[in-house]
Every structure is written in structure tokens, then in C-alpha cells.
Amino acid sequence: MIAVGIIGVTGYTGQELLKILLRHPNVSVEHLSSRSIRKEVPLGSILPSFRNRSDLTIHPFDWKKATAVCDLLFLALPHGVSMKLASGILRSGKEIAVIDLSGDFRLASAPLFKRAYGKNHANPALLKQSIYGLSEWSRKKLPAARLVANPGCYPTAVLLGLGPLAAAGLLQKEGLVVDAKSGVTGAGKSVKEELLFSEVNEDLKAYRVDNHQHTPEIEQTLRRIAGRPVKLTFVPHLVPMNRGIYATIYAPLKKRLTGEQLRRIYQKRYAGEPFIRLLPEKVWPNIKAVSGTNFCEIGLQADHQGKRAIIISAIDNLVKGAAGQAVQNMNLLYGFPETAGLLPEADGG
């Protein structure tokens, strides 16, 4: 049993984390805090869905109190905040681990971070220490980690979809196109005019076309998996639903593949993966099937010439794209069953 805490519990991701952790058989939630409160308050008074489920309280933002009682801290904070906290937490004199759900430690260098987020990194030395926690592709590295950078929601969907082709050396260096859609919770809980109900409802629009902060993250990880650079055009869209990521990927191939050959590559790489659902031929993912779960569904097809793979992946951005993957990484970090807390029907939760 380990003691865990969530800094930033009142955001969408923080709330999803708490739901999972309260049913986890190997953890005890010992600390919750939020930047938005000024005095200690009962959990249910701020987050009504937790009424009568827990007698925990939410504390004002204070990482020092958290480190005193926790073995592991989840940082569910906006981009740019965690990089100012993590150094102090890791140097607190206690052997404590951090799983950060922002983009602050996902990139390998300060220049790359500045390119993606438009600001200087406050703690570049920690970029070298962080482990990128794409669970299915980082499993061997995670047990030794003290700082885990949880991947973004778009990158999780895209990289799980492309990983087997990248590892097999079959992706062309250029010409990769990703058309992806996100639910509104992917933008976080801050109030923005473009995210108001009346602006989003009955609409669909692209944003940050070929200029999204997740593009360097995806390219960096594809390079690690493939062993060489891979460039992509990434176009994200906002759709009028609460949650979900739907990524349609057009991947030019280095050699012709039949649909059967393509499927075998994925079956071999993802055999036994508890959270990858490789769908039958001509069956395609849908958001409702993965909503509220830690699953990633993947559908595959080779184009009629065999020169391009068409891959469609779907995840819940708040679970597999954030909180669920963070718990999956925690399970791998501490040697717990990988599905612990993430399959309620199996855990009795």
C-alpha cells in the first residue's frame, strides 16, 4: 500500500484521477489540494459527485504538506506550473515519485519545449531525468523512474496507432498525416470564450492547424520508436462532445502491405496488451465504446494500392489520455497489477 496525493484535484483530470484512486486496491489517498481554494474544505462541498464517497478534505495549494504524507504525487496542473514545483518535491529529503500530467516534462530539451509551448523552461535539468510514460511503449523504463511525464491525449491516440509501424521500420520519413478530433474537456477547465456551450454546440472546427504543441511530442516519440526522424502534418479539431479523442492517420509505407500483413504487425506487437483493443477487419472505433475507460481501440486498413496504411484510434482523453494512463504508469512503477484500479468490474469497485 502506498500513500498518494493529487495536486490540482478540482480540474477535470484531477477528478478523474480521484475516481480511479479511490477504488484502487493498492493505494491510500492521503492528500488533495487545489490552487483555487484558500482554506481547507470537505471534498464533497467542492466536487459534489464525491459526496458520501470519501471524508477527504481539499487543502490550499501547498506541495510541502503533500510531500510530508505521500509516497507519490500526481501533478494535475496547467502547463508551466509543474516545472516550478517538481524540483522542490524531488529534493524534499523524502524518496518520493512524481507523475506529471502537464506538458512540462514530455520534451527532451529546453529549445524543443520553447518551440512547443512558447516559453522558457524553468528547470531544464529535469527534462533529462523524466521518463515519458506511454505505458505500452515505456514499460521497461518505468520501474526506475522518479519523475514520469504522462503523455498528452492526442499523442497517446496517435502514438498507440502508429507505434507498431514505426517499430517495424515501415513508416516513410515524410508524408504522414493525422486528422484528429477532441472533446471539449481536452482544453481543460479554464473559462474561454471559444469553449462556451453556445460557441461549441452544433459546430466543428479545426484549430492550431499544423502548429499544435503536441506535434513535437509525437515526432520525438516516433523518432525514439523508429530509430530515425519521422515528420507529420497534424490537424486537430474541436467537436461538440464532452470527452474523447478520435484520430484518423494516413501513413505512407516504405513497402507495399496487404491488409492481412498490416494486421499481423499489430497483432504481434499488441498481443496481451490489456488496454489495446485491435478491432476486426472493417470494424472501426467509436468514442462511446471507450468513454470512461482506459482502452484504446484501433482499426486498420491498407489502401487499395498497399502503399498507405489507414489507422483509426479512439480513446477517452480524460482516462487513457490522462488520468487512467497515469494510474497505469503508477502500477508499472510500483509493480502492481497493470490493470489495478482501471477495470472496475474486475476490482470490485
Short mmCIF file of C-alpha atoms in Angstrom, two decimals:
data_model
loop_
_atom_site.label_atom_id
_atom_site.label_comp_id
_atom_site.label_asym_id
_atom_site.label_seq_id
_atom_site.Cartn_x
_atom_site.Cartn_y
_atom_site.Cartn_z
CA MET A 1 0.00 0.00 0.00
CA ILE A 2 1.36 3.39 -0.97
CA ALA A 3 0.22 6.87 0.04
CA VAL A 4 -0.68 9.12 -2.88
CA GLY A 5 -1.74 12.71 -3.35
CA ILE A 6 -3.22 14.82 -6.13
CA ILE A 7 -2.17 18.43 -6.57
CA GLY A 8 -4.82 20.01 -8.77
CA VAL A 9 -7.73 17.76 -7.87
CA THR A 10 -10.53 20.14 -8.93
CA GLY A 11 -9.68 20.06 -12.67
CA TYR A 12 -11.23 17.51 -14.99
CA THR A 13 -8.15 15.29 -14.93
CA GLY A 14 -7.75 15.58 -11.15
CA GLN A 15 -11.33 14.49 -10.59
CA GLU A 16 -10.91 11.52 -12.93
CA LEU A 17 -7.74 10.53 -11.10
CA LEU A 18 -9.51 10.60 -7.76
CA LYS A 19 -12.33 8.38 -9.03
CA ILE A 20 -9.79 5.75 -10.06
CA LEU A 21 -7.57 6.02 -6.99
CA LEU A 22 -10.44 5.68 -4.51
CA ARG A 23 -11.17 2.22 -5.90
CA HIS A 24 -7.53 1.18 -6.30
CA PRO A 25 -6.66 -1.78 -4.04
CA ASN A 26 -3.01 -0.78 -3.53
CA VAL A 27 -3.17 2.92 -2.66
CA SER A 28 -4.40 5.20 0.05
CA VAL A 29 -5.28 8.78 -0.95
CA GLU A 30 -3.67 10.98 1.71
CA HIS A 31 -3.61 14.47 0.24
CA LEU A 32 -5.73 16.56 -2.11
CA SER A 33 -5.05 20.19 -2.94
CA SER A 34 -6.17 22.88 -5.35
CA ARG A 35 -4.90 26.28 -6.43
CA SER A 36 -8.47 27.60 -6.50
CA ILE A 37 -9.26 27.41 -2.76
CA ARG A 38 -7.93 29.45 0.16
CA LYS A 39 -8.91 27.27 3.12
CA GLU A 40 -9.43 23.59 3.81
CA VAL A 41 -12.85 22.35 2.67
CA PRO A 42 -14.65 18.97 2.56
CA LEU A 43 -14.19 17.20 -0.74
CA GLY A 44 -17.93 16.86 -1.42
CA SER A 45 -18.57 20.57 -0.96
CA ILE A 46 -16.39 21.41 -3.97
CA LEU A 47 -16.90 18.25 -6.00
CA PRO A 48 -20.48 17.08 -5.38
CA SER A 49 -20.04 13.76 -7.18
CA PHE A 50 -17.85 12.63 -4.25
CA ARG A 51 -20.45 13.29 -1.54
CA ASN A 52 -20.74 10.32 0.84
CA ARG A 53 -17.94 8.55 -1.01
CA SER A 54 -15.00 9.94 0.94
CA ASP A 55 -14.32 12.01 4.05
CA LEU A 56 -11.21 13.56 2.49
CA THR A 57 -10.67 17.31 2.50
CA ILE A 58 -9.14 19.57 -0.14
CA HIS A 59 -6.24 21.70 1.07
CA PRO A 60 -4.96 25.00 -0.28
CA PHE A 61 -2.10 24.65 -2.75
CA ASP A 62 0.94 23.55 -0.67
CA TRP A 63 3.26 20.90 -2.06
CA LYS A 64 5.30 20.73 1.14
CA LYS A 65 2.33 19.38 3.10
CA ALA A 66 1.78 16.85 0.35
CA THR A 67 5.34 15.52 0.40
CA ALA A 68 5.16 15.01 4.16
CA VAL A 69 2.44 12.37 3.88
CA CYS A 70 2.77 10.89 0.37
CA ASP A 71 4.98 8.39 -1.45
CA LEU A 72 3.74 9.52 -4.86
CA LEU A 73 2.29 12.79 -6.09
CA PHE A 74 0.19 13.30 -9.20
CA LEU A 75 0.52 16.83 -10.57
CA ALA A 76 -2.70 17.63 -12.43
CA LEU A 77 -1.81 21.23 -13.16
CA PRO A 78 -1.82 23.60 -16.14
CA HIS A 79 1.22 23.70 -18.42
CA GLY A 80 4.01 25.78 -16.90
CA VAL A 81 3.21 25.16 -13.23
CA SER A 82 4.67 21.70 -12.57
CA MET A 83 8.15 22.63 -13.81
CA LYS A 84 8.38 25.16 -10.97
CA LEU A 85 7.32 22.61 -8.32
CA ALA A 86 8.89 19.31 -9.28
CA SER A 87 12.46 20.17 -8.29
CA GLY A 88 11.44 21.05 -4.73
CA ILE A 89 9.29 17.95 -4.41
CA LEU A 90 12.03 15.63 -5.64
CA ARG A 91 14.60 17.27 -3.36
CA SER A 92 12.37 17.29 -0.30
CA GLY A 93 14.55 14.76 1.52
CA LYS A 94 11.99 12.01 1.06
CA GLU A 95 12.10 9.29 -1.59
CA ILE A 96 9.01 10.47 -3.43
CA ALA A 97 7.91 9.93 -7.01
CA VAL A 98 6.07 12.38 -9.26
CA ILE A 99 3.73 11.69 -12.17
CA ASP A 100 3.13 14.94 -14.04
CA LEU A 101 0.10 15.20 -16.28
CA SER A 102 1.02 18.51 -17.91
CA GLY A 103 3.35 19.02 -20.86
CA ASP A 104 6.21 20.31 -18.72
CA PHE A 105 8.47 17.23 -18.87
CA ARG A 106 7.45 15.46 -22.06
CA LEU A 107 10.04 17.00 -24.36
CA ALA A 108 13.73 16.17 -24.36
CA SER A 109 15.21 19.68 -24.44
CA ALA A 110 14.51 23.26 -23.42
CA PRO A 111 14.60 24.56 -27.03
CA LEU A 112 12.04 21.95 -28.08
CA PHE A 113 9.85 22.91 -25.11
CA LYS A 114 10.04 26.58 -26.10
CA ARG A 115 9.09 25.72 -29.67
CA ALA A 116 6.04 23.79 -28.47
CA TYR A 117 4.80 26.00 -25.64
CA GLY A 118 6.26 29.41 -26.44
CA LYS A 119 8.02 29.88 -23.10
CA ASN A 120 11.36 29.09 -21.49
CA HIS A 121 11.56 26.00 -19.32
CA ALA A 122 12.09 26.80 -15.63
CA ASN A 123 14.00 23.60 -14.88
CA PRO A 124 15.77 22.20 -17.97
CA ALA A 125 17.90 19.75 -15.95
CA LEU A 126 14.81 17.74 -15.04
CA LEU A 127 13.97 17.15 -18.71
CA LYS A 128 16.85 14.68 -18.82
CA GLN A 129 15.57 12.84 -15.75
CA SER A 130 11.94 12.39 -16.75
CA ILE A 131 10.62 9.17 -18.27
CA TYR A 132 7.99 9.54 -20.98
CA GLY A 133 5.13 7.40 -19.76
CA LEU A 134 3.46 5.99 -22.85
CA SER A 135 2.70 2.85 -20.87
CA GLU A 136 2.70 0.24 -23.64
CA TRP A 137 6.00 1.56 -25.01
CA SER A 138 7.76 2.58 -21.77
CA ARG A 139 7.10 -0.46 -19.61
CA LYS A 140 10.74 -1.42 -19.08
CA LYS A 141 11.86 2.10 -18.11
CA LEU A 142 9.11 3.00 -15.67
CA PRO A 143 10.13 0.92 -12.61
CA ALA A 144 13.29 3.04 -12.19
CA ALA A 145 11.55 6.40 -12.64
CA ARG A 146 11.08 9.15 -10.06
CA LEU A 147 9.63 11.66 -12.50
CA VAL A 148 7.15 10.39 -15.08
CA ALA A 149 5.89 12.66 -17.86
CA ASN A 150 2.40 11.48 -18.69
CA PRO A 151 1.76 11.83 -22.45
CA GLY A 152 -0.80 14.20 -23.93
CA CYS A 153 -4.18 12.91 -25.06
CA TYR A 154 -3.63 13.47 -28.78
CA PRO A 155 -0.14 11.92 -28.68
CA THR A 156 -1.44 8.87 -26.83
CA ALA A 157 -4.05 8.14 -29.50
CA VAL A 158 -1.66 8.84 -32.37
CA LEU A 159 1.37 7.01 -30.98
CA LEU A 160 -0.57 3.90 -29.99
CA GLY A 161 -1.94 3.90 -33.52
CA LEU A 162 1.44 4.34 -35.21
CA GLY A 163 3.82 2.58 -32.81
CA PRO A 164 3.86 -0.89 -34.40
CA LEU A 165 4.56 0.50 -37.89
CA ALA A 166 7.30 2.78 -36.52
CA ALA A 167 8.94 -0.09 -34.62
CA ALA A 168 8.83 -2.27 -37.73
CA GLY A 169 10.67 0.41 -39.73
CA LEU A 170 7.83 0.73 -42.21
CA LEU A 171 6.97 4.44 -41.95
CA GLN A 172 8.14 6.81 -44.64
CA LYS A 173 10.17 9.73 -43.29
CA GLU A 174 7.64 12.27 -44.59
CA GLY A 175 4.05 12.41 -45.78
CA LEU A 176 2.40 11.24 -42.54
CA VAL A 177 -0.95 13.00 -41.94
CA VAL A 178 -3.02 12.93 -38.75
CA ASP A 179 -6.58 14.27 -38.67
CA ALA A 180 -7.75 14.22 -35.04
CA LYS A 181 -10.84 15.32 -33.12
CA SER A 182 -11.14 16.14 -29.43
CA GLY A 183 -13.96 16.67 -26.98
CA VAL A 184 -14.10 19.99 -25.14
CA THR A 185 -12.62 18.71 -21.85
CA GLY A 186 -9.33 18.33 -23.70
CA ALA A 187 -8.91 22.10 -23.39
CA GLY A 188 -9.09 21.98 -19.58
CA LYS A 189 -11.40 23.77 -17.17
CA SER A 190 -10.33 27.39 -17.65
CA VAL A 191 -13.02 29.75 -18.94
CA LYS A 192 -12.50 30.71 -22.59
CA GLU A 193 -14.99 32.29 -24.95
CA GLU A 194 -14.36 29.77 -27.71
CA LEU A 195 -15.24 26.93 -25.31
CA LEU A 196 -18.60 28.30 -24.18
CA PHE A 197 -21.54 25.97 -24.85
CA SER A 198 -23.10 28.38 -27.32
CA GLU A 199 -19.83 28.59 -29.27
CA VAL A 200 -19.11 24.85 -29.39
CA ASN A 201 -22.60 23.36 -29.74
CA GLU A 202 -23.69 22.44 -33.28
CA ASP A 203 -20.23 23.25 -34.62
CA LEU A 204 -16.97 21.58 -35.65
CA LYS A 205 -13.76 23.47 -36.30
CA ALA A 206 -10.05 22.99 -36.80
CA TYR A 207 -7.58 24.90 -34.64
CA ARG A 208 -3.81 25.35 -34.44
CA VAL A 209 -3.50 23.73 -37.86
CA ASP A 210 -0.02 22.23 -38.26
CA ASN A 211 1.05 24.31 -35.26
CA HIS A 212 -0.13 22.34 -32.25
CA GLN A 213 2.07 21.92 -29.16
CA HIS A 214 1.66 18.14 -29.36
CA THR A 215 3.33 17.84 -32.77
CA PRO A 216 6.92 17.91 -31.39
CA GLU A 217 5.90 15.38 -28.73
CA ILE A 218 4.55 12.97 -31.33
CA GLU A 219 7.55 13.39 -33.65
CA GLN A 220 10.02 12.99 -30.78
CA THR A 221 8.44 9.73 -29.63
CA LEU A 222 8.09 8.33 -33.14
CA ARG A 223 11.80 9.00 -33.60
CA ARG A 224 12.58 7.04 -30.43
CA ILE A 225 10.44 4.11 -31.54
CA ALA A 226 11.52 4.11 -35.19
CA GLY A 227 15.16 4.98 -34.56
CA ARG A 228 15.06 7.78 -37.15
CA PRO A 229 13.18 11.05 -37.75
CA VAL A 230 9.54 10.91 -38.84
CA LYS A 231 7.70 14.11 -39.75
CA LEU A 232 3.94 14.59 -39.73
CA THR A 233 1.21 17.06 -40.55
CA PHE A 234 -1.14 17.24 -37.56
CA VAL A 235 -4.55 18.90 -37.77
CA PRO A 236 -6.67 18.91 -34.59
CA HIS A 237 -10.40 19.67 -34.46
CA LEU A 238 -12.77 20.58 -31.65
CA VAL A 239 -16.07 18.70 -31.70
CA PRO A 240 -19.17 19.31 -29.56
CA MET A 241 -18.83 16.43 -27.11
CA ASN A 242 -17.52 16.34 -23.56
CA ARG A 243 -14.76 13.77 -23.93
CA GLY A 244 -12.93 11.61 -26.41
CA ILE A 245 -10.11 11.63 -28.97
CA TYR A 246 -10.64 10.24 -32.47
CA ALA A 247 -7.53 10.11 -34.65
CA THR A 248 -7.55 9.17 -38.34
CA ILE A 249 -4.00 8.54 -39.50
CA TYR A 250 -2.74 8.27 -43.09
CA ALA A 251 0.68 6.64 -43.02
CA PRO A 252 2.78 6.25 -46.20
CA LEU A 253 4.65 2.94 -46.17
CA LYS A 254 8.19 2.05 -47.19
CA LYS A 255 6.92 -1.13 -48.84
CA ARG A 256 3.57 -2.39 -50.04
CA LEU A 257 1.45 -4.22 -47.47
CA THR A 258 -1.78 -6.13 -47.76
CA GLY A 259 -4.43 -5.60 -45.14
CA GLU A 260 -3.61 -9.01 -43.68
CA GLN A 261 0.11 -8.21 -43.41
CA LEU A 262 -0.67 -4.89 -41.74
CA ARG A 263 -2.96 -6.58 -39.22
CA ARG A 264 -0.35 -9.21 -38.35
CA ILE A 265 2.16 -6.49 -37.43
CA TYR A 266 -0.31 -5.03 -34.94
CA GLN A 267 -1.46 -8.38 -33.60
CA LYS A 268 2.12 -9.39 -32.86
CA ARG A 269 3.07 -6.12 -31.13
CA TYR A 270 -0.09 -5.71 -29.08
CA ALA A 271 -0.71 -9.34 -28.16
CA GLY A 272 -1.54 -9.47 -24.46
CA GLU A 273 -1.83 -5.71 -24.04
CA PRO A 274 -4.68 -5.26 -21.53
CA PHE A 275 -5.81 -1.85 -22.79
CA ILE A 276 -5.40 -2.17 -26.57
CA ARG A 277 -8.43 -3.38 -28.48
CA LEU A 278 -7.45 -4.21 -32.05
CA LEU A 279 -10.72 -4.35 -33.94
CA PRO A 280 -11.70 -6.90 -36.59
CA GLU A 281 -11.35 -6.09 -40.27
CA LYS A 282 -13.75 -3.35 -41.45
CA VAL A 283 -14.81 -2.56 -37.89
CA TRP A 284 -13.92 0.96 -36.78
CA PRO A 285 -13.51 2.58 -33.37
CA ASN A 286 -16.15 4.80 -31.83
CA ILE A 287 -15.95 7.18 -28.91
CA LYS A 288 -18.84 5.69 -26.94
CA ALA A 289 -17.08 2.34 -26.80
CA VAL A 290 -14.08 3.81 -24.96
CA SER A 291 -15.72 6.62 -22.99
CA GLY A 292 -14.95 6.36 -19.29
CA THR A 293 -12.39 3.57 -19.86
CA ASN A 294 -8.63 3.16 -20.20
CA PHE A 295 -8.95 1.34 -23.52
CA CYS A 296 -7.60 2.39 -26.88
CA GLU A 297 -9.47 0.97 -29.86
CA ILE A 298 -7.60 0.65 -33.16
CA GLY A 299 -8.98 -0.08 -36.63
CA LEU A 300 -6.72 -0.81 -39.61
CA GLN A 301 -6.81 -0.87 -43.38
CA ALA A 302 -4.25 -0.76 -46.19
CA ASP A 303 -5.26 1.44 -49.10
CA HIS A 304 -6.10 -0.18 -52.42
CA GLN A 305 -2.51 0.19 -53.66
CA GLY A 306 -0.95 -1.12 -50.46
CA LYS A 307 1.22 1.99 -50.24
CA ARG A 308 -0.53 3.65 -47.32
CA ALA A 309 -1.90 2.42 -44.01
CA ILE A 310 -5.12 3.96 -42.73
CA ILE A 311 -5.24 3.72 -38.94
CA ILE A 312 -8.06 4.96 -36.74
CA SER A 313 -7.66 5.11 -32.98
CA ALA A 314 -10.06 6.24 -30.26
CA ILE A 315 -9.53 6.93 -26.57
CA ASP A 316 -11.14 8.81 -23.71
CA ASN A 317 -8.97 11.93 -23.35
CA LEU A 318 -9.52 12.09 -19.57
CA VAL A 319 -8.77 8.42 -18.91
CA LYS A 320 -6.38 6.73 -21.36
CA GLY A 321 -5.29 10.21 -22.47
CA ALA A 322 -4.62 11.43 -18.92
CA ALA A 323 -5.72 10.01 -15.53
CA GLY A 324 -6.06 6.35 -16.48
CA GLN A 325 -2.68 6.25 -18.17
CA ALA A 326 -1.18 7.99 -15.13
CA VAL A 327 -2.52 5.21 -12.89
CA GLN A 328 -1.33 2.58 -15.39
CA ASN A 329 2.12 4.17 -15.12
CA MET A 330 1.90 4.14 -11.33
CA ASN A 331 1.06 0.43 -11.44
CA LEU A 332 4.11 -0.24 -13.59
CA LEU A 333 6.28 1.98 -11.38
CA TYR A 334 5.42 0.07 -8.21
CA GLY A 335 4.95 -3.41 -9.61
CA PHE A 336 1.19 -3.55 -9.05
CA PRO A 337 -1.03 -5.47 -11.49
CA GLU A 338 -1.15 -3.21 -14.54
CA THR A 339 -4.95 -3.19 -14.61
CA ALA A 340 -5.36 -2.41 -10.89
CA GLY A 341 -7.98 0.27 -10.37
CA LEU A 342 -8.61 0.51 -14.09
CA LEU A 343 -11.05 -2.36 -14.57
CA PRO A 344 -13.79 -1.70 -12.01
CA GLU A 345 -15.68 -4.88 -12.79
CA ALA A 346 -12.52 -6.89 -12.03
CA ASP A 347 -11.52 -4.93 -8.93
CA GLY A 348 -14.93 -4.97 -7.32
CA GLY A 349 -15.06 -1.16 -7.47
#
